[in-house]
Short mmCIF file of C-alpha atoms in Angstrom, two decimals:
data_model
loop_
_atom_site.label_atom_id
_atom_site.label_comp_id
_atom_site.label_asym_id
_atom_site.label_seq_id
_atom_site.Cartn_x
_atom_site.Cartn_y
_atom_site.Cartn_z
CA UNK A 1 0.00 0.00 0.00
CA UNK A 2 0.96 3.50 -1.10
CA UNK A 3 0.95 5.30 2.51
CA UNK A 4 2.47 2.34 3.82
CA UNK A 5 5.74 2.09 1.21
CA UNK A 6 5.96 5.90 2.20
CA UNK A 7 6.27 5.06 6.39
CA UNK A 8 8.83 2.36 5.35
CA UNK A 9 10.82 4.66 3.59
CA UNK A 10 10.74 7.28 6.44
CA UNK A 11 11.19 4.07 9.09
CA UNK A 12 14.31 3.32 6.86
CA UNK A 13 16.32 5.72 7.59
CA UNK A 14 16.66 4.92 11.36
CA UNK A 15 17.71 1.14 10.28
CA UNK A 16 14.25 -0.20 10.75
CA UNK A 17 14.28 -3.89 9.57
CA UNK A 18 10.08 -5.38 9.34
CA UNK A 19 7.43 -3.39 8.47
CA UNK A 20 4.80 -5.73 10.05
CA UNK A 21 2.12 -5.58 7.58
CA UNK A 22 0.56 -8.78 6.84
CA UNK A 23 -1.07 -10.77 4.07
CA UNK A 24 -4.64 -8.99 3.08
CA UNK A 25 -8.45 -10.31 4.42
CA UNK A 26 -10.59 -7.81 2.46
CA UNK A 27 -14.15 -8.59 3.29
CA UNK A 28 -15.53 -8.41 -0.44
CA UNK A 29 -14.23 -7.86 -3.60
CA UNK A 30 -17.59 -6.54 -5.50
CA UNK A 31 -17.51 -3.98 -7.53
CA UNK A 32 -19.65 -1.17 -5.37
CA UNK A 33 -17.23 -2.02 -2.72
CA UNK A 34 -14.20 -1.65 -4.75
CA UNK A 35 -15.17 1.71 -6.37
CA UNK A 36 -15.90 3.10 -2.60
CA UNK A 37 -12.87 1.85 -1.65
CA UNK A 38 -10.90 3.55 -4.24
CA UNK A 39 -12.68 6.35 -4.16
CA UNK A 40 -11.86 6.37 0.15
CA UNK A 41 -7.91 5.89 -0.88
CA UNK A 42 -7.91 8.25 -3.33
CA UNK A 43 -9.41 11.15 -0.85
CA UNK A 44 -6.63 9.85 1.61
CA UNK A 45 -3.58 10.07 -0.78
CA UNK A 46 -4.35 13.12 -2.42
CA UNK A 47 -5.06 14.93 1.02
CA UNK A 48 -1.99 13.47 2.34
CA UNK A 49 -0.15 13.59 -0.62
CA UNK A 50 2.05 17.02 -0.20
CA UNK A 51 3.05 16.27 2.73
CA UNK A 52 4.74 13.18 2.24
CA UNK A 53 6.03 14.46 -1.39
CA UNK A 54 7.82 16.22 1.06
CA UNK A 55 9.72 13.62 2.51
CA UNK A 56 11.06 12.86 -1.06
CA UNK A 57 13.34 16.22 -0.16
CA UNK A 58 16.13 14.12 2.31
CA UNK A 59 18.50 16.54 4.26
CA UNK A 60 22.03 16.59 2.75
CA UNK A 61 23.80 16.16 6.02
CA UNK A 62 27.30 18.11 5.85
CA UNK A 63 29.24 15.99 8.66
CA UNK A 64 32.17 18.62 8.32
CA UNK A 65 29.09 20.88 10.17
CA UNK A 66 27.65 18.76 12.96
CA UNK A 67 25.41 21.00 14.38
CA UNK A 68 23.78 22.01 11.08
CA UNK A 69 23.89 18.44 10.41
CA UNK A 70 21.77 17.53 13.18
CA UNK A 71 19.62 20.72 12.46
CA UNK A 72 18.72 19.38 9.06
CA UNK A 73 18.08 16.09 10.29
CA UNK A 74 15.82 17.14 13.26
CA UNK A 75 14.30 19.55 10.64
CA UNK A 76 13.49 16.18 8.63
CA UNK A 77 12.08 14.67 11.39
CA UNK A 78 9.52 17.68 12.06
CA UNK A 79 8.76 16.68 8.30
CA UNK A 80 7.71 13.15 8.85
CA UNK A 81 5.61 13.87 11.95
CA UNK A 82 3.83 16.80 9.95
CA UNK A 83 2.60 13.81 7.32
CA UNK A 84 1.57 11.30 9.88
CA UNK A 85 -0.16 13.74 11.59
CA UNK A 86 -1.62 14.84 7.97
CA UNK A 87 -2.15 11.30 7.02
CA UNK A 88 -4.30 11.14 10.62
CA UNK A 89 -6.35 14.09 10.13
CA UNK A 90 -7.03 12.87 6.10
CA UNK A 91 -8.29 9.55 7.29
CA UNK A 92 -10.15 11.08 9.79
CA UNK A 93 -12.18 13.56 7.26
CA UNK A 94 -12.85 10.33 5.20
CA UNK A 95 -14.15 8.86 7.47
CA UNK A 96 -14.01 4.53 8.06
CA UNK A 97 -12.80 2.68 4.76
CA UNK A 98 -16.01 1.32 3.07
CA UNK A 99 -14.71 -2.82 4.48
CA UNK A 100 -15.57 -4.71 7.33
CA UNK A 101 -14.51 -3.53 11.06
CA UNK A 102 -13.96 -0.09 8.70
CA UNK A 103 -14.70 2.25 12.31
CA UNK A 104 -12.14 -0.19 14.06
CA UNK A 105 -9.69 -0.09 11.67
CA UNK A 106 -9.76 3.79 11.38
CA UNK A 107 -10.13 4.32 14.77
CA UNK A 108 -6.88 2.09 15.40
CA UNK A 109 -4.45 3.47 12.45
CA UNK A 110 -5.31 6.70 13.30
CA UNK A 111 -4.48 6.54 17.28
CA UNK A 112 -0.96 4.99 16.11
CA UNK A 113 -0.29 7.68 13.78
CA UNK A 114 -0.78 10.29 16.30
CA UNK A 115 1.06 7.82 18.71
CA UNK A 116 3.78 8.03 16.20
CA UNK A 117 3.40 11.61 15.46
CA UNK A 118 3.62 12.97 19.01
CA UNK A 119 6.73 10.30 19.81
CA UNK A 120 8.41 12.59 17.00
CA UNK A 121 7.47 15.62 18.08
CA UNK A 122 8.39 14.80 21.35
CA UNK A 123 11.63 13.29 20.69
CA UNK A 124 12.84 15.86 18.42
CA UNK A 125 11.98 19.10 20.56
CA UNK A 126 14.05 17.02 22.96
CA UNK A 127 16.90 16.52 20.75
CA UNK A 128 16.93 20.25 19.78
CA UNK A 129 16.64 21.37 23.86
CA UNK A 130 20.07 19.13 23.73
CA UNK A 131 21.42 20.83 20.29
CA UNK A 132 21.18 24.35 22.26
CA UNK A 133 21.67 23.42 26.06
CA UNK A 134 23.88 19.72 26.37
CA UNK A 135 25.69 18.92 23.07
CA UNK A 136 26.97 16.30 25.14
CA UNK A 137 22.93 14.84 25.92
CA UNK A 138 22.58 15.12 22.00
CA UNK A 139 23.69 12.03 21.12
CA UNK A 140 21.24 10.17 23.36
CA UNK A 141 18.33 12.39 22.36
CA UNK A 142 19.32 11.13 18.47
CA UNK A 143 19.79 7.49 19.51
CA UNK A 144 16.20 7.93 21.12
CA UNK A 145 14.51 9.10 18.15
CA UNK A 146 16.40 6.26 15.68
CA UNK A 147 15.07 3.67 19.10
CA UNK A 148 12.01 5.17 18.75
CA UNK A 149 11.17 5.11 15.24
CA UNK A 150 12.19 1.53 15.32
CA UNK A 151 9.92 1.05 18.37
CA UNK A 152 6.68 2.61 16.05
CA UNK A 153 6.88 0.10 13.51
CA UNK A 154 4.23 0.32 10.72
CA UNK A 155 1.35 2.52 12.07
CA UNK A 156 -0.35 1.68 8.84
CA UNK A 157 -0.08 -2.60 9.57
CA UNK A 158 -3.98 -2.60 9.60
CA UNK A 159 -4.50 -0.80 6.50
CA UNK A 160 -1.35 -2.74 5.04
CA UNK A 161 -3.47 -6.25 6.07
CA UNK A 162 -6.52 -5.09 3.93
CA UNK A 163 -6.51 -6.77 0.61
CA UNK A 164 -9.67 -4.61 -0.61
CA UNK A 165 -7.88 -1.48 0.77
CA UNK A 166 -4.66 -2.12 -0.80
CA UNK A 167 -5.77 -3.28 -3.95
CA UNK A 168 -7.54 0.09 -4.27
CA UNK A 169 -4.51 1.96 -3.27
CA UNK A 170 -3.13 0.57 -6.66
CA UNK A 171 -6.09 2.06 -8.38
CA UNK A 172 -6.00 5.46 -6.62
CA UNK A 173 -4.58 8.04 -8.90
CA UNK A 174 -3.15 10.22 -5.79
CA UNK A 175 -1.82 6.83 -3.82
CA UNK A 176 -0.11 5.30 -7.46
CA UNK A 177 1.98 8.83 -7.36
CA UNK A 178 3.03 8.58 -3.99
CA UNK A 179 3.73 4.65 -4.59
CA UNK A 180 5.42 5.43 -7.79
CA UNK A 181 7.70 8.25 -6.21
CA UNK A 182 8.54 6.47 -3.07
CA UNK A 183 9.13 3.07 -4.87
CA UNK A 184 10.54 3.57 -8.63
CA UNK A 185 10.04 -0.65 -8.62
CA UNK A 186 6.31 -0.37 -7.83
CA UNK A 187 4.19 -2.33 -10.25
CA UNK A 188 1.11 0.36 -9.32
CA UNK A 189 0.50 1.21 -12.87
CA UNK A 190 -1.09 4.66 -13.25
CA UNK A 191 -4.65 4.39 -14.01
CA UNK A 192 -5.86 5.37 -17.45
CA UNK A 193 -9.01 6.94 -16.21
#
């Protein structure tokens, strides 16, 4: 799934090694269903979409700098925890996905993105008190966040497990861009209509 490749590729750059998503058990695969479905992905991706585009922008970290290095890269990290908390608020406007246990499923993806996004936040405003105050606490407030990051997983596993909802991510013009962009290798051909 689209949002899901995008989370990896943020998750990958603290050495994250299993994404945790699972093999799909859409409830149907009718047609009405699938079209609502699509349509629900589509309003997700495109409202999300910016933000995580703007992941696609990775800090150049200058080593021969440290402290700008670490600027950039806490900068980065503001970035991700702006799209999860984007990604929360689109999925909440949408409303549940049109499948079974829809209400659970957004109700649980969305309380681990904000779970995620406020472990960011949190993490990095740490991480920049240490920048300004205790260079020498720095380096624990950066393991923390790479720990951390680790610790979140995929906040998007139960979307991830939804054949119905994934196969419509690969229908979704808005989630196919994002898929395309975060994974050159994606099969998600870009719909013709």
């Amino acid at each position: 799934m689209v949002v899901a490749t995008a989370w990896l590729a943020l998750v990958a750059c603290s050495d994250s090694s299993d994404s945790g998503s699972a093999s799909g058990s859409g409830p149907t695969s009718s047609t009405t269903s699938g079209d609502a479905a699509t349509a629900w992905m589509e309003r997700v991706c495109q409202a999300a979409g910016a933000d995580f585009m703007k992941l696609t922008a990775t800090p150049e970290l200058d080593l021969s700098d440290p402290e700008q290095a670490v600027s950039d890269l806490l900068a980065y990290v503001g970035t991700m925890a702006t799209a999860l908390g984007t990604l929360s608020q689109a999925m909440r406007e949408a409303g549940p996905p049109p499948t079974a246990d829809g209400q659970q499923m957004l109700d649980e993806t969305t309380a681990a993105l904000d779970a995620a996004k406020k472990t960011l936040d949190d993490d990095r405003a740490a991480a920049e008190q240490a920048l300004a105050t205790d260079p020498a606490a720095l380096e624990a407030a950066m393991n923390k966040i790479t720990d951390d990051m680790d610790a979140i997983g995929d906040p998007l596993a139960k979307l991830d497990a939804n054949k119905e909802l994934d196969d419509a991510s690969k229908k979704a013009p808005s989630c196919v861009k994002l898929e395309q962009t975060f994974d050159p290798s994606s099969t998600a051909a870009t719909p013709t209509s």
